[in-house]
Short mmCIF file of C-alpha atoms and ligand atoms in Angstrom, two decimals:
data_model
loop_
_atom_site.label_atom_id
_atom_site.label_comp_id
_atom_site.label_asym_id
_atom_site.label_seq_id
_atom_site.Cartn_x
_atom_site.Cartn_y
_atom_site.Cartn_z
CA MET A 1 29.44 14.60 -16.82
CA MET A 2 29.18 11.00 -17.97
CA SER A 3 31.43 9.65 -15.22
CA LYS A 4 29.44 11.45 -12.55
CA ASN A 5 26.17 10.09 -13.89
CA LYS A 6 27.60 6.63 -13.86
CA GLN A 7 28.77 6.91 -10.29
CA PHE A 8 25.28 7.79 -9.14
CA VAL A 9 23.51 5.06 -11.05
CA GLU A 10 26.02 2.43 -9.96
CA LYS A 11 24.73 2.82 -6.45
CA ILE A 12 21.70 0.75 -7.32
CA THR A 13 21.80 -2.88 -8.38
CA ALA A 14 20.00 -3.71 -11.62
CA MET A 15 16.63 -5.29 -10.88
CA GLU A 16 17.32 -8.14 -13.33
CA ASP A 17 20.45 -9.08 -11.37
CA ASP A 18 19.03 -9.07 -7.87
CA PHE A 19 15.54 -7.72 -7.32
CA ALA A 20 15.73 -7.79 -3.52
CA GLN A 21 18.97 -5.81 -3.54
CA TRP A 22 17.52 -3.39 -6.11
CA TYR A 23 14.63 -2.76 -3.73
CA THR A 24 16.91 -2.14 -0.77
CA ASP A 25 19.11 0.16 -2.86
CA VAL A 26 16.16 2.25 -4.08
CA VAL A 27 14.72 2.56 -0.59
CA LYS A 28 18.08 3.86 0.64
CA GLN A 29 19.22 5.94 -2.33
CA ALA A 30 15.88 7.65 -2.86
CA GLU A 31 16.09 8.56 0.83
CA LEU A 32 12.82 6.97 1.82
CA VAL A 33 13.88 5.20 5.00
CA ASP A 34 16.77 4.30 7.20
CA TYR A 35 17.02 1.33 9.54
CA GLY A 36 16.00 1.81 13.15
CA LEU A 37 18.14 0.68 16.07
CA VAL A 38 15.87 -2.25 16.91
CA ARG A 39 15.91 -4.92 14.22
CA GLY A 40 12.95 -4.61 11.88
CA THR A 41 12.16 -1.02 12.70
CA MET A 42 12.51 1.83 10.25
CA ILE A 43 12.99 5.55 10.23
CA MET A 44 10.81 7.21 7.62
CA LYS A 45 12.90 10.06 6.27
CA PRO A 46 11.39 13.34 5.04
CA TYR A 47 10.93 12.24 1.43
CA GLY A 48 9.55 8.81 2.31
CA PHE A 49 7.22 10.30 4.87
CA ALA A 50 6.05 13.02 2.44
CA ILE A 51 4.94 10.34 -0.03
CA TRP A 52 3.20 8.41 2.76
CA GLU A 53 1.51 11.62 3.92
CA ASN A 54 0.03 12.13 0.46
CA VAL A 55 -1.25 8.55 0.38
CA ARG A 56 -2.58 8.96 3.90
CA ASP A 57 -4.28 12.29 3.18
CA ALA A 58 -5.99 10.97 0.06
CA LEU A 59 -7.26 7.95 1.98
CA ASP A 60 -8.24 10.01 5.02
CA ARG A 61 -10.44 12.23 2.84
CA LYS A 62 -12.23 9.18 1.47
CA ILE A 63 -12.66 7.69 4.94
CA LYS A 64 -14.29 10.90 6.11
CA GLU A 65 -16.39 11.28 2.95
CA THR A 66 -17.88 7.87 3.67
CA GLY A 67 -19.05 9.02 7.09
CA HIS A 68 -16.29 7.83 9.43
CA SER A 69 -14.74 9.72 12.34
CA ASN A 70 -11.11 9.54 13.38
CA VAL A 71 -10.28 8.55 16.95
CA ALA A 72 -7.14 7.63 18.88
CA PHE A 73 -7.11 4.56 21.09
CA PRO A 74 -4.34 3.50 23.51
CA LEU A 75 -1.14 1.71 22.53
CA PHE A 76 -1.44 -0.95 25.27
CA ILE A 77 -3.77 -3.92 25.49
CA PRO A 78 -4.16 -5.85 28.77
CA GLU A 79 -3.40 -9.54 28.21
CA SER A 80 -6.80 -10.65 29.49
CA LEU A 81 -8.53 -8.49 26.92
CA LEU A 82 -6.46 -9.80 24.02
CA GLU A 83 -7.40 -13.37 25.02
CA LYS A 84 -11.14 -12.83 24.83
CA GLU A 85 -11.61 -13.83 21.20
CA LYS A 86 -9.93 -17.20 20.73
CA ASP A 87 -9.16 -17.25 16.99
CA HIS A 88 -7.96 -13.69 17.13
CA VAL A 89 -5.43 -14.23 19.92
CA GLU A 90 -4.16 -17.44 18.29
CA GLY A 91 -3.58 -15.55 15.07
CA PHE A 92 -1.57 -12.77 16.65
CA ALA A 93 0.07 -14.36 19.72
CA PRO A 94 3.37 -15.28 18.03
CA GLU A 95 3.97 -11.67 16.96
CA VAL A 96 2.99 -9.80 20.11
CA ALA A 97 5.53 -7.64 21.95
CA TRP A 98 4.85 -7.50 25.68
CA VAL A 99 5.42 -4.87 28.32
CA THR A 100 6.17 -6.58 31.61
CA HIS A 101 7.58 -3.77 33.74
CA GLY A 102 6.71 -0.21 34.62
CA GLY A 103 9.99 1.27 35.82
CA ASP A 104 11.46 -1.41 38.11
CA GLU A 105 8.14 -2.85 39.10
CA GLU A 106 6.74 -5.97 37.49
CA LEU A 107 3.21 -5.40 36.26
CA ALA A 108 0.40 -7.50 37.71
CA GLU A 109 -0.80 -8.10 34.16
CA ARG A 110 1.29 -8.07 31.00
CA LEU A 111 0.41 -5.44 28.42
CA ALA A 112 0.54 -6.13 24.72
CA ILE A 113 1.73 -3.35 22.45
CA ARG A 114 -1.15 -3.27 19.96
CA PRO A 115 -0.56 -5.55 16.95
CA THR A 116 -4.03 -4.37 15.84
CA SER A 117 -6.80 -2.85 17.94
CA GLU A 118 -9.97 -4.95 17.49
CA VAL A 119 -10.21 -5.89 21.14
CA LEU A 120 -9.82 -2.29 22.35
CA PHE A 121 -12.63 -1.14 20.10
CA CYS A 122 -14.77 -4.12 21.11
CA ASP A 123 -14.30 -3.35 24.78
CA TYR A 124 -15.23 0.27 24.15
CA TYR A 125 -18.27 -0.66 22.06
CA SER A 126 -19.51 -3.08 24.73
CA LYS A 127 -19.63 -0.15 27.16
CA ASN A 128 -20.93 2.51 24.78
CA ILE A 129 -23.50 0.83 22.58
CA HIS A 130 -26.88 0.36 24.24
CA SER A 131 -29.60 1.08 21.75
CA TYR A 132 -30.19 0.92 18.01
CA ARG A 133 -29.87 4.71 18.20
CA ASP A 134 -26.16 4.29 18.99
CA LEU A 135 -25.58 2.53 15.67
CA PRO A 136 -23.77 2.50 13.40
CA LYS A 137 -20.43 3.31 15.01
CA LEU A 138 -18.02 4.29 12.26
CA TYR A 139 -14.53 4.79 13.73
CA ASN A 140 -11.09 4.91 12.20
CA GLN A 141 -7.67 5.50 13.67
CA TRP A 142 -4.27 6.32 12.21
CA ALA A 143 -1.70 4.58 14.34
CA ASN A 144 1.51 2.64 14.53
CA VAL A 145 1.33 -1.02 15.51
CA VAL A 146 3.95 -3.61 16.47
CA ARG A 147 4.30 -7.15 15.18
CA TRP A 148 7.45 -9.02 16.13
CA GLU A 149 8.36 -10.33 12.68
CA LYS A 150 11.17 -12.83 12.16
CA THR A 151 12.26 -11.57 8.77
CA THR A 152 11.83 -7.92 8.02
CA ARG A 153 12.19 -5.55 5.07
CA PRO A 154 11.48 -1.82 4.95
CA PHE A 155 7.77 -1.12 4.28
CA LEU A 156 7.02 -4.74 3.31
CA ARG A 157 7.39 -6.36 6.69
CA SER A 158 8.57 -4.30 9.60
CA SER A 159 8.26 -4.90 13.33
CA GLU A 160 6.56 -1.55 13.68
CA PHE A 161 4.50 0.05 10.94
CA HIS A 162 2.02 2.83 10.37
CA TRP A 163 -1.50 2.30 9.12
CA GLN A 164 -5.11 3.13 9.52
CA GLU A 165 -7.52 0.69 11.07
CA GLY A 166 -11.25 1.16 10.72
CA HIS A 167 -13.56 -0.45 13.27
CA THR A 168 -17.29 -0.31 12.81
CA ALA A 169 -20.39 -1.71 14.49
CA HIS A 170 -23.76 -2.13 12.76
CA ALA A 171 -27.28 -3.27 13.56
CA THR A 172 -27.43 -5.93 10.87
CA ASP A 173 -25.23 -8.40 9.06
CA GLU A 174 -26.20 -6.83 5.71
CA GLU A 175 -25.14 -3.37 6.82
CA ALA A 176 -21.78 -4.74 7.94
CA ALA A 177 -21.40 -6.53 4.61
CA LYS A 178 -22.09 -3.29 2.77
CA GLU A 179 -19.51 -1.49 4.88
CA THR A 180 -16.94 -4.22 4.21
CA ASP A 181 -17.49 -3.83 0.45
CA GLN A 182 -17.53 -0.06 0.57
CA MET A 183 -14.14 0.17 2.27
CA LEU A 184 -12.53 -2.33 -0.08
CA ASN A 185 -13.75 -0.14 -2.93
CA VAL A 186 -12.21 2.88 -1.23
CA TYR A 187 -8.86 1.03 -1.11
CA ALA A 188 -9.16 -0.05 -4.73
CA ASP A 189 -9.88 3.53 -5.75
CA LEU A 190 -6.86 4.78 -3.81
CA ALA A 191 -4.59 2.13 -5.33
CA GLU A 192 -5.77 2.54 -8.91
CA ASN A 193 -6.50 6.25 -9.17
CA TYR A 194 -3.79 7.69 -6.93
CA LEU A 195 -1.01 5.11 -6.82
CA ALA A 196 -1.64 3.92 -10.40
CA ILE A 197 -1.59 0.31 -9.20
CA PRO A 198 -4.20 -1.99 -10.77
CA VAL A 199 -5.76 -4.36 -8.26
CA ILE A 200 -7.72 -7.59 -8.22
CA LYS A 201 -10.58 -7.57 -5.76
CA GLY A 202 -11.70 -10.77 -4.17
CA ARG A 203 -12.35 -12.85 -1.09
CA LYS A 204 -9.64 -14.60 0.92
CA THR A 205 -9.92 -18.35 1.42
CA GLU A 206 -10.70 -19.63 4.92
CA MET A 207 -7.01 -20.37 5.42
CA GLU A 208 -5.91 -16.86 4.48
CA LYS A 209 -8.67 -14.83 6.14
CA PHE A 210 -8.14 -12.57 9.16
CA ALA A 211 -8.01 -14.28 12.55
CA GLY A 212 -11.52 -14.03 13.97
CA ALA A 213 -13.28 -12.80 10.82
CA LYS A 214 -16.35 -14.29 9.17
CA TYR A 215 -14.67 -13.43 5.87
CA THR A 216 -11.95 -11.16 4.51
CA ILE A 217 -11.90 -9.34 1.19
CA THR A 218 -8.71 -8.00 -0.30
CA ILE A 219 -7.03 -6.04 -3.07
CA GLU A 220 -4.08 -7.88 -4.59
CA CYS A 221 -1.48 -6.42 -6.91
CA MET A 222 1.44 -7.65 -9.00
CA MET A 223 5.01 -6.48 -8.41
CA HIS A 224 7.66 -6.12 -11.10
CA ASP A 225 9.32 -9.42 -10.17
CA GLY A 226 6.11 -11.42 -10.52
CA LYS A 227 5.34 -11.64 -6.81
CA ALA A 228 1.96 -10.59 -5.49
CA LEU A 229 1.31 -8.13 -2.71
CA GLN A 230 -1.81 -7.76 -0.59
CA ALA A 231 -2.35 -4.02 -0.48
CA GLY A 232 -5.40 -3.65 1.75
CA THR A 233 -7.99 -5.85 3.44
CA SER A 234 -11.51 -5.42 4.75
CA HIS A 235 -13.03 -7.90 7.20
CA HIS A 236 -16.60 -8.80 8.02
CA PHE A 237 -16.72 -10.07 11.61
CA GLY A 238 -20.34 -11.10 11.72
CA SER A 239 -21.24 -11.17 15.41
CA GLY A 240 -18.26 -13.28 16.51
CA PHE A 241 -16.46 -10.52 18.36
CA ALA A 242 -19.77 -9.12 19.65
CA GLU A 243 -20.52 -12.47 21.28
CA ALA A 244 -17.05 -12.72 22.82
CA PHE A 245 -17.20 -9.14 24.12
CA ASP A 246 -20.93 -8.99 24.81
CA ILE A 247 -21.65 -6.05 22.53
CA THR A 248 -25.43 -5.85 22.41
CA TYR A 249 -28.07 -3.25 21.67
CA LEU A 250 -31.82 -3.02 22.18
CA ASP A 251 -33.58 -2.98 18.83
CA LYS A 252 -36.75 -1.02 18.04
CA ASP A 253 -38.87 -3.78 19.60
CA GLY A 254 -36.85 -3.67 22.81
CA LYS A 255 -35.13 -6.99 22.06
CA SER A 256 -31.43 -7.46 22.82
CA GLN A 257 -29.32 -8.10 19.71
CA PHE A 258 -25.65 -8.58 19.01
CA VAL A 259 -24.00 -5.95 16.79
CA HIS A 260 -22.30 -6.89 13.51
CA GLN A 261 -18.79 -5.57 13.03
CA THR A 262 -16.13 -4.87 10.44
CA SER A 263 -12.53 -3.81 10.44
CA TRP A 264 -10.31 -2.71 7.56
CA GLY A 265 -6.70 -1.63 7.26
CA LEU A 266 -4.18 -0.22 4.85
CA SER A 267 -0.57 0.28 5.88
CA THR A 268 2.83 1.66 4.85
CA ARG A 269 3.21 -1.68 3.07
CA ILE A 270 1.60 0.02 0.10
CA MET A 271 4.79 2.08 -0.16
CA GLY A 272 6.56 -1.19 -0.97
CA ALA A 273 4.03 -1.81 -3.73
CA LEU A 274 4.56 1.67 -5.09
CA ILE A 275 8.32 1.07 -5.31
CA MET A 276 8.06 -2.42 -6.82
CA VAL A 277 5.29 -1.65 -9.33
CA HIS A 278 6.66 1.56 -10.87
CA GLY A 279 10.39 1.66 -10.05
CA ASP A 280 13.12 0.94 -12.60
CA ASN A 281 16.90 0.72 -12.82
CA ARG A 282 17.22 4.47 -12.50
CA GLY A 283 15.34 4.48 -9.20
CA LEU A 284 11.93 5.33 -7.90
CA VAL A 285 9.00 6.44 -10.07
CA VAL A 286 6.26 8.27 -8.16
CA PRO A 287 2.80 8.70 -9.71
CA PRO A 288 2.01 12.43 -10.04
CA ARG A 289 -1.12 12.38 -7.89
CA ILE A 290 0.81 11.36 -4.80
CA ALA A 291 4.22 12.85 -5.66
CA PRO A 292 5.35 15.43 -3.07
CA THR A 293 7.32 17.06 -5.89
CA GLN A 294 5.53 16.74 -9.22
CA ALA A 295 8.05 18.82 -11.14
CA MET A 296 11.64 19.77 -10.33
CA ILE A 297 13.26 22.72 -12.06
CA VAL A 298 16.91 22.19 -12.90
CA PRO A 299 18.59 25.42 -14.06
CA ILE A 300 21.31 24.92 -16.69
CA ALA A 301 24.39 27.17 -16.54
CA GLN A 302 22.82 28.80 -13.53
CA HIS A 303 25.88 31.01 -12.97
CA LYS A 304 24.94 32.95 -16.12
CA GLU A 305 23.05 36.12 -15.60
CA GLY A 306 19.27 35.86 -15.49
CA VAL A 307 19.04 32.06 -15.40
CA LEU A 308 18.28 31.65 -11.70
CA ASP A 309 15.94 34.64 -11.72
CA LYS A 310 13.98 33.15 -14.57
CA ALA A 311 13.93 29.72 -12.89
CA TYR A 312 12.55 31.19 -9.66
CA ASP A 313 9.96 33.19 -11.63
CA LEU A 314 8.89 29.98 -13.26
CA ARG A 315 8.55 28.24 -9.92
CA ASP A 316 6.46 31.06 -8.47
CA LYS A 317 4.25 31.14 -11.53
CA LEU A 318 3.56 27.39 -11.40
CA ALA A 319 3.43 26.89 -7.64
CA ASP A 320 -0.36 27.32 -7.47
CA ILE A 321 -0.92 24.72 -10.18
CA VAL A 322 1.55 21.92 -9.41
CA ARG A 323 3.78 20.84 -6.53
CA ILE A 324 7.03 22.27 -7.83
CA ASP A 325 10.53 22.77 -6.53
CA ILE A 326 13.85 24.05 -7.79
CA ASP A 327 17.33 22.61 -7.39
CA ALA A 328 19.55 25.68 -7.27
CA SER A 329 22.38 23.90 -5.43
CA ASP A 330 25.91 24.03 -6.81
CA LYS A 331 25.88 20.38 -7.95
CA MET A 332 26.47 19.67 -11.65
CA PRO A 333 23.29 19.45 -13.80
CA GLY A 334 24.09 15.81 -14.61
CA TRP A 335 24.10 15.01 -10.93
CA LYS A 336 20.81 16.81 -10.46
CA PHE A 337 19.25 14.91 -13.38
CA ASN A 338 20.23 11.63 -11.78
CA GLU A 339 18.88 12.70 -8.45
CA CYS A 340 15.55 13.66 -10.07
CA GLU A 341 15.43 10.18 -11.57
CA MET A 342 16.39 8.43 -8.35
CA LYS A 343 13.70 10.29 -6.43
CA GLY A 344 11.17 9.59 -9.17
CA TYR A 345 9.88 13.12 -9.69
CA PRO A 346 7.32 12.80 -12.50
CA VAL A 347 8.70 15.74 -14.53
CA ARG A 348 12.04 17.52 -14.71
CA ILE A 349 12.04 21.04 -16.11
CA GLU A 350 15.31 22.18 -17.63
CA ILE A 351 15.89 25.85 -18.29
CA GLY A 352 19.15 27.45 -19.53
CA PRO A 353 20.27 30.62 -21.35
CA LYS A 354 19.31 29.26 -24.80
CA ASP A 355 15.87 28.28 -23.58
CA ILE A 356 15.34 31.69 -22.06
CA GLU A 357 16.23 33.28 -25.40
CA LYS A 358 13.54 31.18 -27.05
CA ASN A 359 11.05 31.68 -24.19
CA GLN A 360 10.87 27.91 -23.66
CA VAL A 361 11.75 25.09 -21.28
CA VAL A 362 12.50 21.40 -21.71
CA LEU A 363 10.14 18.98 -19.98
CA VAL A 364 11.54 15.50 -19.32
CA ARG A 365 9.14 12.74 -18.27
CA ARG A 366 10.43 10.32 -15.65
CA ASP A 367 8.27 7.43 -16.88
CA THR A 368 9.41 7.38 -20.53
CA ASN A 369 12.44 9.72 -20.45
CA GLU A 370 10.91 11.64 -23.39
CA LYS A 371 11.83 15.27 -23.87
CA GLU A 372 9.49 18.00 -24.97
CA PHE A 373 10.13 21.69 -25.69
CA VAL A 374 7.33 23.87 -24.39
CA SER A 375 6.82 27.61 -24.60
CA ILE A 376 6.84 29.21 -21.17
CA ASP A 377 3.49 30.78 -22.01
CA GLU A 378 1.92 27.34 -22.47
CA LEU A 379 3.37 25.72 -19.36
CA GLU A 380 0.39 26.41 -17.11
CA VAL A 381 -1.74 24.30 -19.44
CA ARG A 382 0.81 21.77 -20.66
CA LEU A 383 2.38 20.77 -17.35
CA PRO A 384 -0.82 19.63 -15.57
CA ALA A 385 -1.89 17.79 -18.73
CA LEU A 386 1.48 16.06 -18.93
CA LEU A 387 1.20 14.97 -15.28
CA GLU A 388 -2.18 13.38 -16.05
CA GLU A 389 -0.67 11.59 -19.07
CA ILE A 390 2.10 10.22 -16.86
CA GLN A 391 -0.39 9.10 -14.23
CA GLN A 392 -2.40 7.23 -16.88
CA ASN A 393 0.67 5.77 -18.54
CA LEU A 394 1.94 4.37 -15.23
CA PHE A 395 -1.37 2.65 -14.64
CA ASP A 396 -1.53 1.29 -18.20
CA LYS A 397 2.03 -0.02 -17.99
CA ALA A 398 1.37 -1.71 -14.65
CA LEU A 399 -1.81 -3.29 -16.00
CA ALA A 400 -0.05 -4.55 -19.15
CA HIS A 401 2.69 -5.99 -16.95
CA ARG A 402 0.17 -7.73 -14.72
CA ASN A 403 -1.56 -9.22 -17.74
CA GLU A 404 1.77 -10.47 -19.09
CA LYS A 405 2.46 -12.03 -15.71
CA THR A 406 -0.88 -13.82 -15.47
CA THR A 407 -1.10 -17.43 -16.63
CA VAL A 408 -4.01 -19.83 -16.71
CA VAL A 409 -2.97 -23.21 -15.29
CA LYS A 410 -4.93 -26.44 -15.36
CA SER A 411 -2.59 -28.84 -13.58
CA MET A 412 0.23 -28.85 -11.04
CA ASP A 413 2.69 -29.43 -13.91
CA GLU A 414 1.43 -26.31 -15.64
CA LEU A 415 1.74 -24.40 -12.40
CA GLU A 416 5.36 -25.44 -11.95
CA LYS A 417 6.14 -24.64 -15.56
CA ALA A 418 4.62 -21.17 -15.22
CA LEU A 419 6.57 -20.55 -12.02
CA LYS A 420 9.79 -21.28 -13.88
CA GLU A 421 9.04 -19.50 -17.13
CA ASN A 422 6.81 -16.58 -16.19
CA PRO A 423 6.21 -16.23 -12.46
CA GLY A 424 3.22 -14.10 -11.58
CA PHE A 425 -0.48 -14.59 -10.99
CA LEU A 426 -1.68 -18.11 -11.71
CA LYS A 427 -5.37 -18.37 -12.47
CA ALA A 428 -6.75 -21.80 -11.73
CA MET A 429 -9.90 -23.64 -10.75
CA TRP A 430 -10.01 -24.96 -7.19
CA CYS A 431 -12.17 -27.55 -5.46
CA GLY A 432 -12.41 -25.52 -2.26
CA ASP A 433 -10.55 -28.14 -0.21
CA GLU A 434 -7.88 -26.84 2.18
CA ALA A 435 -5.83 -30.00 1.61
CA CYS A 436 -5.10 -28.79 -1.93
CA GLU A 437 -4.29 -25.31 -0.71
CA GLU A 438 -1.87 -26.73 1.88
CA LYS A 439 -0.24 -29.01 -0.67
CA ILE A 440 0.27 -26.20 -3.18
CA LYS A 441 1.75 -23.97 -0.49
CA GLU A 442 4.08 -26.65 0.79
CA GLU A 443 5.35 -27.83 -2.57
CA THR A 444 5.64 -24.51 -4.39
CA GLN A 445 5.43 -21.70 -1.77
CA VAL A 446 2.47 -20.45 -3.77
CA THR A 447 -0.50 -19.19 -1.75
CA SER A 448 -4.06 -18.43 -2.71
CA ARG A 449 -4.28 -14.67 -3.15
CA CYS A 450 -8.02 -14.36 -3.55
CA ILE A 451 -11.19 -15.77 -5.02
CA PRO A 452 -11.87 -12.88 -7.41
CA PHE A 453 -15.30 -11.28 -7.53
CA GLU A 454 -15.03 -11.48 -11.30
CA GLN A 455 -15.15 -15.22 -11.79
CA GLU A 456 -14.31 -17.14 -14.96
CA LYS A 457 -14.86 -20.81 -15.62
CA LEU A 458 -11.51 -22.08 -16.88
CA ALA A 459 -12.15 -25.80 -16.37
CA ASP A 460 -14.47 -28.26 -14.64
CA THR A 461 -11.92 -29.75 -12.29
CA CYS A 462 -9.48 -28.61 -9.57
CA PHE A 463 -6.00 -28.13 -11.01
CA CYS A 464 -4.47 -29.77 -7.96
CA CYS A 465 -6.60 -32.84 -7.16
CA GLY A 466 -8.83 -33.26 -10.21
CA LYS A 467 -12.05 -33.21 -8.19
CA LYS A 468 -14.98 -31.02 -9.19
CA ALA A 469 -13.96 -27.37 -9.16
CA LYS A 470 -15.87 -24.81 -7.14
CA GLU A 471 -14.24 -21.48 -7.91
CA MET A 472 -11.49 -19.74 -9.81
CA VAL A 473 -8.66 -18.57 -7.59
CA TYR A 474 -5.66 -16.30 -8.14
CA TRP A 475 -2.50 -17.95 -6.82
CA ALA A 476 0.98 -16.50 -6.50
CA ARG A 477 4.15 -16.30 -4.49
CA ALA A 478 3.67 -13.23 -2.41
CA TYR A 479 5.37 -10.63 -0.25
ZN1 LIG B 1 -8.52 -29.81 -5.14
#
C-alpha cells in the first residue's frame, strides 16, 4: 500500500520547493481544470465546476436577498460604445479581443468581446431610465468575459473567465455609496463565512482603482506563499459614466439629474485563492460549506460480505444531512485515501468488517488528518458538527497565517528586509503621493493593496519619502 500512496503523492511538487508548480499540480491532479486550446483559456472540469457552482450559488442568493435581479446582456460591444468613457477604454484597450468579420464579410464596425459590461449597461440605462420612479436599477449578470492577458494561469489570470458583474443606478451619490459598501460586505461575508478566507477591506489608491471609477473598494487576502490576492471589488462611479452616456432622470421637482452608478464583480479567481489559502502538500482542502462532497465513504475490505451494503445504508441515511458520496470502485483503499486527500473532501469515512461489528465508523478530517471513532448511531449529530469544526479551523488557520505574514515597516530598508525574511502584507504609513507608490512598485514589485477601513497610526511619516504620512496602507506582492 505504501508504494501506491507514494506514487500518488509524488505527482504534486512540494509547495516549499516550487509554489507555482505546486499550484499547477494541484489544479491538474485534483481535476479542477484542463487547459483550453487557445492559450490562456481553461476547461473547468466537473469537480472544479461543482466547487465554483457552490460559490456562485451562495453569492447569487445574497445578491438576490439584497434586492438585485439577474439579467443577461450581449457578449459583443460595438467599438464606438466602448470608446464613450475615456478612462474606461484606456484601462481596458490593451486586453480587448476584437471581432472583425462575420463569415467572410468585414464588419463596418469592430465588435469587442466584453472584457466587462459597464458600457452596455450604461447604454441600456440611458434609454430606460426617465424618472426618479425608475430608480434604483439593481442588475446583476453571471457571464464569461475575455481579457487578452499576456501571462496566464488557471483561475488566477485567464484570457476568458467566469464571474458576476453587478451594475446599478441610483438617484443620489449617497445611495450609490451605500450600495458600493453593501456589496463589498456581501463579498467579505462570502469569503470569510463560506470560503473560510479572512479578508482585509479597504479602498484602492487612485493608481489601483478601476478605470473610470470615482473610487474602488476591495477585499484582499493572503495566500500561503505570502502573496496577496484581490478577491472582489466594488466600484462607486459617481456620475462619470452617466455624464458620458447621458443617463438622466427627472427628479420629484421635475429637474433633470444625472444618475449615480456602481459596479461590482467577483470571479473564478477566487478559486485560485481557495487553492492557495487552504491547500497543502497532499492536495486541495475544500471548506465544508462549499465542498461538493463533504464526506466520502471509503469501504474497507469491501469484498467481504455485508460491507458494501452497510456502506450504502450509511450513505442513504446521511444523504439528507450532508453532501455525501461513496467510493465503491475496485481501487485499493490506500489509493482512495490519497484521492480523498487530493480532492480535499473535508471528511473521509472509513468502514470495514471490524467497524461494522462494533457499530462504528472512522472519521478522518482532511484539515488535521485526525482520526475519530464514532458510533453509527451518533453520526447524524457528530458529522455535521465536525464539518462546522473544520470550517472554523480552516478560517482560524488562515487568519493565524495572515497575521504571521503581516509586518509593520517604517522605512524602505525595513520593507526590503521583510520581503526577504517574511514576505506577506506590509503595513506602512504613506504620504498619499503617487511618486512613492510608483517608486515602491518599480524597485520592489510591491503594490498598494488597499487603504484599510480599520486604520492604525504606526508612525508620523511616510515610510518611503519621510514626508508627513496621511494613511496606513497594506502593501504586498500580489497575484
Ligand atoms: Zn511618500
